[in-house]
Amino acid sequence: IGPRPRDASMPSTHASTAVGLAVGLCMLGHPLAAPVLPWAALVVFSRLYTGVHYPSDLLAGSLLGAALGAWDWRWLVVVLLG
């Protein structure tokens, strides 16, 4: 599919972004949450399948994304919408 990246891969920013978006949408109860969850899982799996990340990179990225997605939801609801 392409050359392997030579830079640092820990954590996976693709996994962080996809999982963060999915968690944020789920916590808001957004109608797009249902299709975004499998999409996020496919993004994470594709990074492993193509060999550009180790499983630990993806786990760290997914945990980071989930934490930031939950924090973003809390910030939006509690601080902005009060």
PDB file of N, CA, C and O in Angstrom:
ATOM      1  N   ILE A   1       0.831  -1.189   0.000  1.00  0.00           N
ATOM      2  CA  ILE A   1       0.000   0.000   0.000  1.00  0.00           C
ATOM      3  C   ILE A   1       0.863   1.234   0.000  1.00  0.00           C
ATOM      4  O   ILE A   1       0.492   2.247  -0.524  1.00  0.00           O
ATOM      5  N   GLY A   2       2.003   1.140   0.560  1.00  0.00           N
ATOM      6  CA  GLY A   2       2.903   2.285   0.582  1.00  0.00           C
ATOM      7  C   GLY A   2       4.087   1.989   1.467  1.00  0.00           C
ATOM      8  O   GLY A   2       4.120   0.970   2.166  1.00  0.00           O
ATOM      9  N   PRO A   3       5.073   2.862   1.465  1.00  0.00           N
ATOM     10  CA  PRO A   3       6.228   2.637   2.325  1.00  0.00           C
ATOM     11  C   PRO A   3       5.865   2.826   3.794  1.00  0.00           C
ATOM     12  O   PRO A   3       4.971   3.601   4.125  1.00  0.00           O
ATOM     13  N   ARG A   4       6.561   2.114   4.648  1.00  0.00           N
ATOM     14  CA  ARG A   4       6.336   2.277   6.075  1.00  0.00           C
ATOM     15  C   ARG A   4       6.904   3.612   6.527  1.00  0.00           C
ATOM     16  O   ARG A   4       7.984   4.011   6.088  1.00  0.00           O
ATOM     17  N   PRO A   5       6.182   4.283   7.421  1.00  0.00           N
ATOM     18  CA  PRO A   5       6.706   5.564   7.908  1.00  0.00           C
ATOM     19  C   PRO A   5       7.960   5.363   8.751  1.00  0.00           C
ATOM     20  O   PRO A   5       8.121   4.333   9.404  1.00  0.00           O
ATOM     21  N   ARG A   6       8.820   6.345   8.733  1.00  0.00           N
ATOM     22  CA  ARG A   6      10.075   6.257   9.489  1.00  0.00           C
ATOM     23  C   ARG A   6      10.033   7.056  10.776  1.00  0.00           C
ATOM     24  O   ARG A   6      10.962   7.013  11.564  1.00  0.00           O
ATOM     25  N   ASP A   7       8.965   7.807  10.986  1.00  0.00           N
ATOM     26  CA  ASP A   7       8.874   8.636  12.184  1.00  0.00           C
ATOM     27  C   ASP A   7       8.202   7.875  13.324  1.00  0.00           C
ATOM     28  O   ASP A   7       7.784   6.739  13.168  1.00  0.00           O
ATOM     29  N   ALA A   8       8.112   8.537  14.468  1.00  0.00           N
ATOM     30  CA  ALA A   8       7.516   7.913  15.651  1.00  0.00           C
ATOM     31  C   ALA A   8       6.040   7.613  15.401  1.00  0.00           C
ATOM     32  O   ALA A   8       5.351   8.375  14.734  1.00  0.00           O
ATOM     33  N   SER A   9       5.582   6.505  15.965  1.00  0.00           N
ATOM     34  CA  SER A   9       4.203   6.115  15.717  1.00  0.00           C
ATOM     35  C   SER A   9       3.412   5.936  17.002  1.00  0.00           C
ATOM     36  O   SER A   9       2.317   5.411  16.976  1.00  0.00           O
ATOM     37  N   MET A  10       3.947   6.354  18.117  1.00  0.00           N
ATOM     38  CA  MET A  10       3.282   6.143  19.397  1.00  0.00           C
ATOM     39  C   MET A  10       2.783   7.458  19.933  1.00  0.00           C
ATOM     40  O   MET A  10       3.579   8.365  20.093  1.00  0.00           O
ATOM     41  N   PRO A  11       1.550   7.666  20.213  1.00  0.00           N
ATOM     42  CA  PRO A  11       0.398   6.830  19.887  1.00  0.00           C
ATOM     43  C   PRO A  11      -0.079   7.098  18.465  1.00  0.00           C
ATOM     44  O   PRO A  11       0.329   8.076  17.842  1.00  0.00           O
ATOM     45  N   SER A  12      -0.950   6.260  17.999  1.00  0.00           N
ATOM     46  CA  SER A  12      -1.503   6.434  16.656  1.00  0.00           C
ATOM     47  C   SER A  12      -2.491   7.596  16.652  1.00  0.00           C
ATOM     48  O   SER A  12      -3.516   7.558  17.328  1.00  0.00           O
ATOM     49  N   THR A  13      -2.175   8.630  15.895  1.00  0.00           N
ATOM     50  CA  THR A  13      -3.091   9.771  15.828  1.00  0.00           C
ATOM     51  C   THR A  13      -4.340   9.437  15.023  1.00  0.00           C
ATOM     52  O   THR A  13      -5.396  10.024  15.267  1.00  0.00           O
ATOM     53  N   HIS A  14      -4.237   8.508  14.083  1.00  0.00           N
ATOM     54  CA  HIS A  14      -5.437   8.083  13.366  1.00  0.00           C
ATOM     55  C   HIS A  14      -6.418   7.427  14.336  1.00  0.00           C
ATOM     56  O   HIS A  14      -7.622   7.699  14.308  1.00  0.00           O
ATOM     57  N   ALA A  15      -5.910   6.553  15.196  1.00  0.00           N
ATOM     58  CA  ALA A  15      -6.766   5.892  16.184  1.00  0.00           C
ATOM     59  C   ALA A  15      -7.324   6.905  17.172  1.00  0.00           C
ATOM     60  O   ALA A  15      -8.513   6.847  17.516  1.00  0.00           O
ATOM     61  N   SER A  16      -6.506   7.838  17.628  1.00  0.00           N
ATOM     62  CA  SER A  16      -6.970   8.850  18.577  1.00  0.00           C
ATOM     63  C   SER A  16      -8.112   9.676  17.998  1.00  0.00           C
ATOM     64  O   SER A  16      -9.131   9.899  18.664  1.00  0.00           O
ATOM     65  N   THR A  17      -7.946  10.114  16.777  1.00  0.00           N
ATOM     66  CA  THR A  17      -8.960  10.943  16.147  1.00  0.00           C
ATOM     67  C   THR A  17     -10.256  10.178  15.913  1.00  0.00           C
ATOM     68  O   THR A  17     -11.344  10.663  16.236  1.00  0.00           O
ATOM     69  N   ALA A  18     -10.152   8.982  15.373  1.00  0.00           N
ATOM     70  CA  ALA A  18     -11.350   8.198  15.067  1.00  0.00           C
ATOM     71  C   ALA A  18     -12.110   7.816  16.333  1.00  0.00           C
ATOM     72  O   ALA A  18     -13.334   7.980  16.406  1.00  0.00           O
ATOM     73  N   VAL A  19     -11.399   7.326  17.332  1.00  0.00           N
ATOM     74  CA  VAL A  19     -12.054   6.913  18.575  1.00  0.00           C
ATOM     75  C   VAL A  19     -12.574   8.126  19.338  1.00  0.00           C
ATOM     76  O   VAL A  19     -13.679   8.086  19.899  1.00  0.00           O
ATOM     77  N   GLY A  20     -11.829   9.208  19.344  1.00  0.00           N
ATOM     78  CA  GLY A  20     -12.293  10.428  20.013  1.00  0.00           C
ATOM     79  C   GLY A  20     -13.582  10.955  19.409  1.00  0.00           C
ATOM     80  O   GLY A  20     -14.515  11.339  20.125  1.00  0.00           O
ATOM     81  N   LEU A  21     -13.668  10.951  18.093  1.00  0.00           N
ATOM     82  CA  LEU A  21     -14.890  11.382  17.423  1.00  0.00           C
ATOM     83  C   LEU A  21     -16.049  10.456  17.766  1.00  0.00           C
ATOM     84  O   LEU A  21     -17.153  10.907  18.085  1.00  0.00           O
ATOM     85  N   ALA A  22     -15.806   9.154  17.722  1.00  0.00           N
ATOM     86  CA  ALA A  22     -16.865   8.179  18.015  1.00  0.00           C
ATOM     87  C   ALA A  22     -17.366   8.322  19.453  1.00  0.00           C
ATOM     88  O   ALA A  22     -18.579   8.330  19.694  1.00  0.00           O
ATOM     89  N   VAL A  23     -16.456   8.447  20.407  1.00  0.00           N
ATOM     90  CA  VAL A  23     -16.859   8.579  21.807  1.00  0.00           C
ATOM     91  C   VAL A  23     -17.615   9.882  22.037  1.00  0.00           C
ATOM     92  O   VAL A  23     -18.658   9.903  22.703  1.00  0.00           O
ATOM     93  N   GLY A  24     -17.114  10.959  21.467  1.00  0.00           N
ATOM     94  CA  GLY A  24     -17.804  12.244  21.617  1.00  0.00           C
ATOM     95  C   GLY A  24     -19.213  12.215  21.061  1.00  0.00           C
ATOM     96  O   GLY A  24     -20.162  12.687  21.697  1.00  0.00           O
ATOM     97  N   LEU A  25     -19.378  11.643  19.885  1.00  0.00           N
ATOM     98  CA  LEU A  25     -20.707  11.554  19.286  1.00  0.00           C
ATOM     99  C   LEU A  25     -21.625  10.633  20.085  1.00  0.00           C
ATOM    100  O   LEU A  25     -22.816  10.931  20.245  1.00  0.00           O
ATOM    101  N   CYS A  26     -21.080   9.541  20.587  1.00  0.00           N
ATOM    102  CA  CYS A  26     -21.890   8.622  21.414  1.00  0.00           C
ATOM    103  C   CYS A  26     -22.368   9.306  22.687  1.00  0.00           C
ATOM    104  O   CYS A  26     -23.524   9.162  23.080  1.00  0.00           O
ATOM    105  N   MET A  27     -21.483  10.037  23.315  1.00  0.00           N
ATOM    106  CA  MET A  27     -21.854  10.680  24.572  1.00  0.00           C
ATOM    107  C   MET A  27     -22.861  11.803  24.355  1.00  0.00           C
ATOM    108  O   MET A  27     -23.642  12.111  25.251  1.00  0.00           O
ATOM    109  N   LEU A  28     -22.860  12.409  23.186  1.00  0.00           N
ATOM    110  CA  LEU A  28     -23.855  13.429  22.870  1.00  0.00           C
ATOM    111  C   LEU A  28     -25.176  12.829  22.409  1.00  0.00           C
ATOM    112  O   LEU A  28     -26.173  13.531  22.306  1.00  0.00           O
ATOM    113  N   GLY A  29     -25.170  11.541  22.103  1.00  0.00           N
ATOM    114  CA  GLY A  29     -26.369  10.905  21.575  1.00  0.00           C
ATOM    115  C   GLY A  29     -26.676  11.332  20.151  1.00  0.00           C
ATOM    116  O   GLY A  29     -27.827  11.361  19.728  1.00  0.00           O
ATOM    117  N   HIS A  30     -25.642  11.652  19.414  1.00  0.00           N
ATOM    118  CA  HIS A  30     -25.790  12.124  18.031  1.00  0.00           C
ATOM    119  C   HIS A  30     -26.229  10.974  17.120  1.00  0.00           C
ATOM    120  O   HIS A  30     -25.791   9.844  17.296  1.00  0.00           O
ATOM    121  N   PRO A  31     -27.093  11.254  16.121  1.00  0.00           N
ATOM    122  CA  PRO A  31     -27.532  10.182  15.232  1.00  0.00           C
ATOM    123  C   PRO A  31     -26.407   9.555  14.402  1.00  0.00           C
ATOM    124  O   PRO A  31     -26.533   8.421  13.946  1.00  0.00           O
ATOM    125  N   LEU A  32     -25.313  10.260  14.196  1.00  0.00           N
ATOM    126  CA  LEU A  32     -24.200   9.701  13.430  1.00  0.00           C
ATOM    127  C   LEU A  32     -23.306   8.789  14.267  1.00  0.00           C
ATOM    128  O   LEU A  32     -22.367   8.196  13.739  1.00  0.00           O
ATOM    129  N   ALA A  33     -23.591   8.668  15.551  1.00  0.00           N
ATOM    130  CA  ALA A  33     -22.753   7.826  16.410  1.00  0.00           C
ATOM    131  C   ALA A  33     -22.762   6.370  15.955  1.00  0.00           C
ATOM    132  O   ALA A  33     -21.723   5.711  15.962  1.00  0.00           O
ATOM    133  N   ALA A  34     -23.926   5.873  15.545  1.00  0.00           N
ATOM    134  CA  ALA A  34     -24.028   4.461  15.139  1.00  0.00           C
ATOM    135  C   ALA A  34     -23.136   4.129  13.942  1.00  0.00           C
ATOM    136  O   ALA A  34     -22.420   3.135  13.979  1.00  0.00           O
ATOM    137  N   PRO A  35     -23.124   4.916  12.868  1.00  0.00           N
ATOM    138  CA  PRO A  35     -22.222   4.569  11.768  1.00  0.00           C
ATOM    139  C   PRO A  35     -20.756   4.922  12.030  1.00  0.00           C
ATOM    140  O   PRO A  35     -19.860   4.337  11.426  1.00  0.00           O
ATOM    141  N   VAL A  36     -20.497   5.859  12.920  1.00  0.00           N
ATOM    142  CA  VAL A  36     -19.113   6.266  13.177  1.00  0.00           C
ATOM    143  C   VAL A  36     -18.373   5.225  14.021  1.00  0.00           C
ATOM    144  O   VAL A  36     -17.165   5.052  13.863  1.00  0.00           O
ATOM    145  N   LEU A  37     -19.069   4.509  14.890  1.00  0.00           N
ATOM    146  CA  LEU A  37     -18.402   3.490  15.712  1.00  0.00           C
ATOM    147  C   LEU A  37     -17.736   2.402  14.874  1.00  0.00           C
ATOM    148  O   LEU A  37     -16.554   2.121  15.072  1.00  0.00           O
ATOM    149  N   PRO A  38     -18.437   1.771  13.925  1.00  0.00           N
ATOM    150  CA  PRO A  38     -17.737   0.771  13.103  1.00  0.00           C
ATOM    151  C   PRO A  38     -16.653   1.386  12.228  1.00  0.00           C
ATOM    152  O   PRO A  38     -15.621   0.763  11.976  1.00  0.00           O
ATOM    153  N   TRP A  39     -16.870   2.618  11.792  1.00  0.00           N
ATOM    154  CA  TRP A  39     -15.854   3.313  10.994  1.00  0.00           C
ATOM    155  C   TRP A  39     -14.575   3.478  11.820  1.00  0.00           C
ATOM    156  O   TRP A  39     -13.468   3.238  11.324  1.00  0.00           O
ATOM    157  N   ALA A  40     -14.717   3.877  13.088  1.00  0.00           N
ATOM    158  CA  ALA A  40     -13.548   4.050  13.958  1.00  0.00           C
ATOM    159  C   ALA A  40     -12.823   2.718  14.151  1.00  0.00           C
ATOM    160  O   ALA A  40     -11.593   2.670  14.129  1.00  0.00           O
ATOM    161  N   ALA A  41     -13.586   1.655  14.334  1.00  0.00           N
ATOM    162  CA  ALA A  41     -12.971   0.334  14.482  1.00  0.00           C
ATOM    163  C   ALA A  41     -12.208  -0.056  13.219  1.00  0.00           C
ATOM    164  O   ALA A  41     -11.114  -0.624  13.297  1.00  0.00           O
ATOM    165  N   LEU A  42     -12.771   0.257  12.060  1.00  0.00           N
ATOM    166  CA  LEU A  42     -12.079  -0.044  10.799  1.00  0.00           C
ATOM    167  C   LEU A  42     -10.805   0.780  10.630  1.00  0.00           C
ATOM    168  O   LEU A  42      -9.804   0.284  10.110  1.00  0.00           O
ATOM    169  N   VAL A  43     -10.855   2.022  11.064  1.00  0.00           N
ATOM    170  CA  VAL A  43      -9.649   2.861  10.994  1.00  0.00           C
ATOM    171  C   VAL A  43      -8.542   2.248  11.839  1.00  0.00           C
ATOM    172  O   VAL A  43      -7.403   2.105  11.383  1.00  0.00           O
ATOM    173  N   VAL A  44      -8.877   1.874  13.063  1.00  0.00           N
ATOM    174  CA  VAL A  44      -7.875   1.284  13.958  1.00  0.00           C
ATOM    175  C   VAL A  44      -7.336  -0.023  13.371  1.00  0.00           C
ATOM    176  O   VAL A  44      -6.128  -0.253  13.322  1.00  0.00           O
ATOM    177  N   PHE A  45      -8.239  -0.881  12.905  1.00  0.00           N
ATOM    178  CA  PHE A  45      -7.808  -2.159  12.333  1.00  0.00           C
ATOM    179  C   PHE A  45      -6.954  -1.953  11.086  1.00  0.00           C
ATOM    180  O   PHE A  45      -5.967  -2.660  10.875  1.00  0.00           O
ATOM    181  N   SER A  46      -7.312  -0.966  10.263  1.00  0.00           N
ATOM    182  CA  SER A  46      -6.563  -0.745   9.021  1.00  0.00           C
ATOM    183  C   SER A  46      -5.119  -0.341   9.291  1.00  0.00           C
ATOM    184  O   SER A  46      -4.219  -0.689   8.533  1.00  0.00           O
ATOM    185  N   ARG A  47      -4.888   0.373  10.387  1.00  0.00           N
ATOM    186  CA  ARG A  47      -3.519   0.773  10.734  1.00  0.00           C
ATOM    187  C   ARG A  47      -2.677  -0.439  11.122  1.00  0.00           C
ATOM    188  O   ARG A  47      -1.489  -0.495  10.845  1.00  0.00           O
ATOM    189  N   LEU A  48      -3.309  -1.407  11.769  1.00  0.00           N
ATOM    190  CA  LEU A  48      -2.612  -2.644  12.112  1.00  0.00           C
ATOM    191  C   LEU A  48      -2.421  -3.512  10.881  1.00  0.00           C
ATOM    192  O   LEU A  48      -1.337  -4.039  10.631  1.00  0.00           O
ATOM    193  N   TYR A  49      -3.461  -3.637  10.084  1.00  0.00           N
ATOM    194  CA  TYR A  49      -3.435  -4.494   8.896  1.00  0.00           C
ATOM    195  C   TYR A  49      -2.380  -4.040   7.893  1.00  0.00           C
ATOM    196  O   TYR A  49      -1.693  -4.858   7.289  1.00  0.00           O
ATOM    197  N   THR A  50      -2.257  -2.726   7.710  1.00  0.00           N
ATOM    198  CA  THR A  50      -1.274  -2.218   6.754  1.00  0.00           C
ATOM    199  C   THR A  50       0.146  -2.213   7.310  1.00  0.00           C
ATOM    200  O   THR A  50       1.095  -1.929   6.585  1.00  0.00           O
ATOM    201  N   GLY A  51       0.287  -2.508   8.598  1.00  0.00           N
ATOM    202  CA  GLY A  51       1.612  -2.628   9.189  1.00  0.00           C
ATOM    203  C   GLY A  51       2.277  -1.326   9.560  1.00  0.00           C
ATOM    204  O   GLY A  51       3.489  -1.295   9.757  1.00  0.00           O
ATOM    205  N   VAL A  52       1.520  -0.256   9.671  1.00  0.00           N
ATOM    206  CA  VAL A  52       2.140   1.026  10.012  1.00  0.00           C
ATOM    207  C   VAL A  52       2.152   1.293  11.511  1.00  0.00           C
ATOM    208  O   VAL A  52       2.767   2.264  11.954  1.00  0.00           O
ATOM    209  N   HIS A  53       1.483   0.438  12.293  1.00  0.00           N
ATOM    210  CA  HIS A  53       1.485   0.593  13.747  1.00  0.00           C
ATOM    211  C   HIS A  53       1.555  -0.766  14.426  1.00  0.00           C
ATOM    212  O   HIS A  53       1.049  -1.759  13.906  1.00  0.00           O
ATOM    213  N   TYR A  54       2.153  -0.765  15.594  1.00  0.00           N
ATOM    214  CA  TYR A  54       2.109  -1.924  16.478  1.00  0.00           C
ATOM    215  C   TYR A  54       0.797  -1.879  17.259  1.00  0.00           C
ATOM    216  O   TYR A  54       0.202  -0.801  17.414  1.00  0.00           O
ATOM    217  N   PRO A  55       0.351  -3.018  17.781  1.00  0.00           N
ATOM    218  CA  PRO A  55      -0.879  -3.012  18.586  1.00  0.00           C
ATOM    219  C   PRO A  55      -0.817  -2.038  19.762  1.00  0.00           C
ATOM    220  O   PRO A  55      -1.819  -1.403  20.108  1.00  0.00           O
ATOM    221  N   SER A  56       0.346  -1.901  20.391  1.00  0.00           N
ATOM    222  CA  SER A  56       0.463  -0.974  21.524  1.00  0.00           C
ATOM    223  C   SER A  56       0.250   0.474  21.085  1.00  0.00           C
ATOM    224  O   SER A  56      -0.316   1.271  21.843  1.00  0.00           O
ATOM    225  N   ASP A  57       0.688   0.835  19.885  1.00  0.00           N
ATOM    226  CA  ASP A  57       0.447   2.182  19.359  1.00  0.00           C
ATOM    227  C   ASP A  57      -1.046   2.438  19.229  1.00  0.00           C
ATOM    228  O   ASP A  57      -1.547   3.526  19.554  1.00  0.00           O
ATOM    229  N   LEU A  58      -1.749   1.436  18.734  1.00  0.00           N
ATOM    230  CA  LEU A  58      -3.190   1.576  18.511  1.00  0.00           C
ATOM    231  C   LEU A  58      -3.956   1.593  19.825  1.00  0.00           C
ATOM    232  O   LEU A  58      -4.924   2.347  19.967  1.00  0.00           O
ATOM    233  N   LEU A  59      -3.533   0.786  20.778  1.00  0.00           N
ATOM    234  CA  LEU A  59      -4.181   0.789  22.082  1.00  0.00           C
ATOM    235  C   LEU A  59      -3.997   2.142  22.763  1.00  0.00           C
ATOM    236  O   LEU A  59      -4.958   2.721  23.281  1.00  0.00           O
ATOM    237  N   ALA A  60      -2.779   2.647  22.747  1.00  0.00           N
ATOM    238  CA  ALA A  60      -2.511   3.954  23.366  1.00  0.00           C
ATOM    239  C   ALA A  60      -3.296   5.055  22.657  1.00  0.00           C
ATOM    240  O   ALA A  60      -3.887   5.924  23.311  1.00  0.00           O
ATOM    241  N   GLY A  61      -3.323   5.029  21.339  1.00  0.00           N
ATOM    242  CA  GLY A  61      -4.075   6.032  20.590  1.00  0.00           C
ATOM    243  C   GLY A  61      -5.565   5.945  20.859  1.00  0.00           C
ATOM    244  O   GLY A  61      -6.241   6.969  21.007  1.00  0.00           O
ATOM    245  N   SER A  62      -6.088   4.728  20.935  1.00  0.00           N
ATOM    246  CA  SER A  62      -7.519   4.550  21.197  1.00  0.00           C
ATOM    247  C   SER A  62      -7.887   5.016  22.602  1.00  0.00           C
ATOM    248  O   SER A  62      -8.916   5.680  22.790  1.00  0.00           O
ATOM    249  N   LEU A  63      -7.059   4.692  23.587  1.00  0.00           N
ATOM    250  CA  LEU A  63      -7.327   5.142  24.955  1.00  0.00           C
ATOM    251  C   LEU A  63      -7.239   6.659  25.070  1.00  0.00           C
ATOM    252  O   LEU A  63      -8.075   7.290  25.736  1.00  0.00           O
ATOM    253  N   LEU A  64      -6.251   7.239  24.415  1.00  0.00           N
ATOM    254  CA  LEU A  64      -6.124   8.690  24.413  1.00  0.00           C
ATOM    255  C   LEU A  64      -7.339   9.340  23.748  1.00  0.00           C
ATOM    256  O   LEU A  64      -7.905  10.306  24.269  1.00  0.00           O
ATOM    257  N   GLY A  65      -7.737   8.807  22.608  1.00  0.00           N
ATOM    258  CA  GLY A  65      -8.898   9.342  21.910  1.00  0.00           C
ATOM    259  C   GLY A  65     -10.171   9.222  22.723  1.00  0.00           C
ATOM    260  O   GLY A  65     -10.986  10.145  22.768  1.00  0.00           O
ATOM    261  N   ALA A  66     -10.359   8.080  23.391  1.00  0.00           N
ATOM    262  CA  ALA A  66     -11.554   7.893  24.216  1.00  0.00           C
ATOM    263  C   ALA A  66     -11.563   8.880  25.381  1.00  0.00           C
ATOM    264  O   ALA A  66     -12.599   9.481  25.690  1.00  0.00           O
ATOM    265  N   ALA A  67     -10.423   9.064  26.013  1.00  0.00           N
ATOM    266  CA  ALA A  67     -10.344   9.999  27.141  1.00  0.00           C
ATOM    267  C   ALA A  67     -10.610  11.430  26.687  1.00  0.00           C
ATOM    268  O   ALA A  67     -11.366  12.168  27.326  1.00  0.00           O
ATOM    269  N   LEU A  68     -10.009  11.814  25.567  1.00  0.00           N
ATOM    270  CA  LEU A  68     -10.214  13.187  25.082  1.00  0.00           C
ATOM    271  C   LEU A  68     -11.613  13.388  24.526  1.00  0.00           C
ATOM    272  O   LEU A  68     -12.186  14.471  24.667  1.00  0.00           O
ATOM    273  N   GLY A  69     -12.182  12.361  23.916  1.00  0.00           N
ATOM    274  CA  GLY A  69     -13.563  12.461  23.442  1.00  0.00           C
ATOM    275  C   GLY A  69     -14.527  12.638  24.603  1.00  0.00           C
ATOM    276  O   GLY A  69     -15.463  13.440  24.542  1.00  0.00           O
ATOM    277  N   ALA A  70     -14.305  11.914  25.698  1.00  0.00           N
ATOM    278  CA  ALA A  70     -15.153  12.048  26.889  1.00  0.00           C
ATOM    279  C   ALA A  70     -14.939  13.412  27.547  1.00  0.00           C
ATOM    280  O   ALA A  70     -15.893  14.060  27.980  1.00  0.00           O
ATOM    281  N   TRP A  71     -13.693  13.860  27.621  1.00  0.00           N
ATOM    282  CA  TRP A  71     -13.415  15.174  28.201  1.00  0.00           C
ATOM    283  C   TRP A  71     -14.042  16.279  27.362  1.00  0.00           C
ATOM    284  O   TRP A  71     -14.614  17.222  27.901  1.00  0.00           O
ATOM    285  N   ASP A  72     -13.955  16.160  26.053  1.00  0.00           N
ATOM    286  CA  ASP A  72     -14.529  17.163  25.166  1.00  0.00           C
ATOM    287  C   ASP A  72     -16.040  17.230  25.352  1.00  0.00           C
ATOM    288  O   ASP A  72     -16.617  18.301  25.397  1.00  0.00           O
ATOM    289  N   TRP A  73     -16.687  16.073  25.494  1.00  0.00           N
ATOM    290  CA  TRP A  73     -18.122  16.047  25.718  1.00  0.00           C
ATOM    291  C   TRP A  73     -18.458  16.737  27.042  1.00  0.00           C
ATOM    292  O   TRP A  73     -19.361  17.549  27.117  1.00  0.00           O
ATOM    293  N   ARG A  74     -17.708  16.404  28.078  1.00  0.00           N
ATOM    294  CA  ARG A  74     -17.973  17.006  29.391  1.00  0.00           C
ATOM    295  C   ARG A  74     -17.767  18.516  29.333  1.00  0.00           C
ATOM    296  O   ARG A  74     -18.559  19.275  29.865  1.00  0.00           O
ATOM    297  N   TRP A  75     -16.725  18.965  28.674  1.00  0.00           N
ATOM    298  CA  TRP A  75     -16.456  20.391  28.560  1.00  0.00           C
ATOM    299  C   TRP A  75     -17.575  21.083  27.806  1.00  0.00           C
ATOM    300  O   TRP A  75     -18.042  22.146  28.208  1.00  0.00           O
ATOM    301  N   LEU A  76     -18.025  20.494  26.727  1.00  0.00           N
ATOM    302  CA  LEU A  76     -19.088  21.092  25.924  1.00  0.00           C
ATOM    303  C   LEU A  76     -20.388  21.198  26.722  1.00  0.00           C
ATOM    304  O   LEU A  76     -21.014  22.250  26.763  1.00  0.00           O
ATOM    305  N   VAL A  77     -20.766  20.128  27.357  1.00  0.00           N
ATOM    306  CA  VAL A  77     -22.056  20.100  28.073  1.00  0.00           C
ATOM    307  C   VAL A  77     -22.006  20.918  29.354  1.00  0.00           C
ATOM    308  O   VAL A  77     -22.888  21.725  29.601  1.00  0.00           O
ATOM    309  N   VAL A  78     -20.968  20.753  30.144  1.00  0.00           N
ATOM    310  CA  VAL A  78     -20.928  21.394  31.446  1.00  0.00           C
ATOM    311  C   VAL A  78     -20.535  22.874  31.351  1.00  0.00           C
ATOM    312  O   VAL A  78     -21.180  23.734  31.926  1.00  0.00           O
ATOM    313  N   VAL A  79     -19.508  23.165  30.595  1.00  0.00           N
ATOM    314  CA  VAL A  79     -18.998  24.543  30.558  1.00  0.00           C
ATOM    315  C   VAL A  79     -19.795  25.410  29.593  1.00  0.00           C
ATOM    316  O   VAL A  79     -20.246  26.499  29.961  1.00  0.00           O
ATOM    317  N   LEU A  80     -19.992  24.958  28.378  1.00  0.00           N
ATOM    318  CA  LEU A  80     -20.654  25.812  27.387  1.00  0.00           C
ATOM    319  C   LEU A  80     -22.171  25.830  27.516  1.00  0.00           C
ATOM    320  O   LEU A  80     -22.788  26.883  27.390  1.00  0.00           O
ATOM    321  N   LEU A  81     -22.755  24.685  27.747  1.00  0.00           N
ATOM    322  CA  LEU A  81     -24.212  24.619  27.789  1.00  0.00           C
ATOM    323  C   LEU A  81     -24.763  24.742  29.201  1.00  0.00           C
ATOM    324  O   LEU A  81     -25.965  24.926  29.367  1.00  0.00           O
ATOM    325  N   GLY A  82     -23.869  24.610  30.181  1.00  0.00           N
ATOM    326  CA  GLY A  82     -24.165  24.789  31.594  1.00  0.00           C
ATOM    327  C   GLY A  82     -25.417  24.204  32.069  1.00  0.00           C
ATOM    328  O   GLY A  82     -26.191  24.513  32.802  1.00  0.00           O
TER     329      GLY A  82
END
